[in-house]
Amino acid sequence: MFGSISLLVNELVGPGMLDFPATFQRNGFIPTALVIIVIAALSAKISLNLANVISMLPGNSNFSKEVEYSQTFEHFLGSRASVLTQLIFFGSMMCLMIASIVETSQIVDAFFGNEVQSIGIQFSPMIKIVTWDNNGCDLEENVDACVPFVDTGSSKILTLGYVLCALMFIPIGRLSLEGNMFWQEISFVLMLFCCAQFVYEFCTEGFDFPQNMPLWSENINWQNLIGVTLFNYAIVVAIPSWLYEKSPDVGVSEAITYSCSISSIMYIVVGAFGALSISDVPPNVLSVLSSGEMGSMANFCSSMFTFFSIGLGIPLFSVLMRLNLVGSGFCSETVGQHLTTTLPWGISWLLYQGKIVEHLMSWGGMLLSLIIIVAPLYLACRIAFSENNLQGSILDISGRWTKLTEKVELTVLCVVAAAVLILALLRQS
């Protein structure tokens, strides 16, 4: 159970958690906490429905067959649906993976810049060695100087942080999902430790209520609130691969429920405490925690959180993309390795500077909404409202759970999901 929860929580918690202190401060405690709870419940229900659909495949009631995301759609909807979901799955995960690579590399370079200095090779407009430190960094007057190598004026730069991240995460990304479990468990433990340390630092700073965070803001930005929260619940993408790898004695409903609950508690506690303790908290609370203003331990934990929590999410992206590509028969294992490790790491260093990462996060988020909400709900509804008698092993329709109950719940889920997506897409636009 511990390994399953580690994997699923790591898929949920990532860089998006760092936005929650500012989100709580802008919108108030009650609406933000309410949206987190609603979207957590929505994500858990969709994940359970997808698991139930996968269990409907012949001979797979106990998940003994390796059935990946796109394979599920191919079985029920045909090859075109498989290709379409494969392209969207790969595109969304690739966008988010590249963004995570750049963000993690910058944090590693910032760590060296804080201690001594970081170094890199600039390839344009001329090849030369460049260095960076944080001497000019000022969170109030010159925040751009806090971004490593921003003063070089070149996007084509290979840095020490990038090389170290590549040496660390490429080999892990080439492992199987089972081989990744050790690293995911380490990531989970360190994530809990760092979050506890962040909460301690926030408590030490003291709280200012309701000036820093009201219970209910007069100017709630529902689009931004739902958009920020939605893309912190991408557990669905890991469900198919996890179902095959998990131990038979691990309950599907329990693992998904515990994982969504743990993640939601961390979002609410870290977000609310951070909002209460920091006036005008920036969108990324790590910029405060890593500035040194809250002590050396906070600075150390912010670097460790980025490297082990966000960073170890990078090989998990690689593994999930490769399993979906190879499992669906889209390519061979060798080609899959290159598409999910060599390709993203080969092009990410070219995007180290500039606004391209923000665009990747935006487009990746929009594509991800199709994968984590639209597609699995459509498939579950297509099966439930058909005339077949298929029955999965997760949602038992023979007893209290009747076919009518299933249809009513799916209808409610679709209505809630539609409202969430409309507001989230308004934010993106």
Short mmCIF file of C-alpha atoms in Angstrom, two decimals, residues 47 50 95 109 198 230 295 298 353 372:
data_model
loop_
_atom_site.label_atom_id
_atom_site.label_comp_id
_atom_site.label_asym_id
_atom_site.label_seq_id
_atom_site.Cartn_x
_atom_site.Cartn_y
_atom_site.Cartn_z
CA SER A 47 -10.09 7.32 -11.58
CA LEU A 50 -11.49 4.22 -15.39
CA CYS A 95 4.84 19.62 -22.47
CA ASP A 109 21.64 26.20 -10.75
CA PHE A 198 7.49 24.61 5.39
CA LEU A 230 -7.62 21.20 -11.65
CA GLY A 295 16.38 30.69 7.41
CA ALA A 298 13.84 26.61 4.64
CA GLN A 353 15.39 30.83 -21.02
CA ILE A 372 -7.81 13.21 -17.11
#
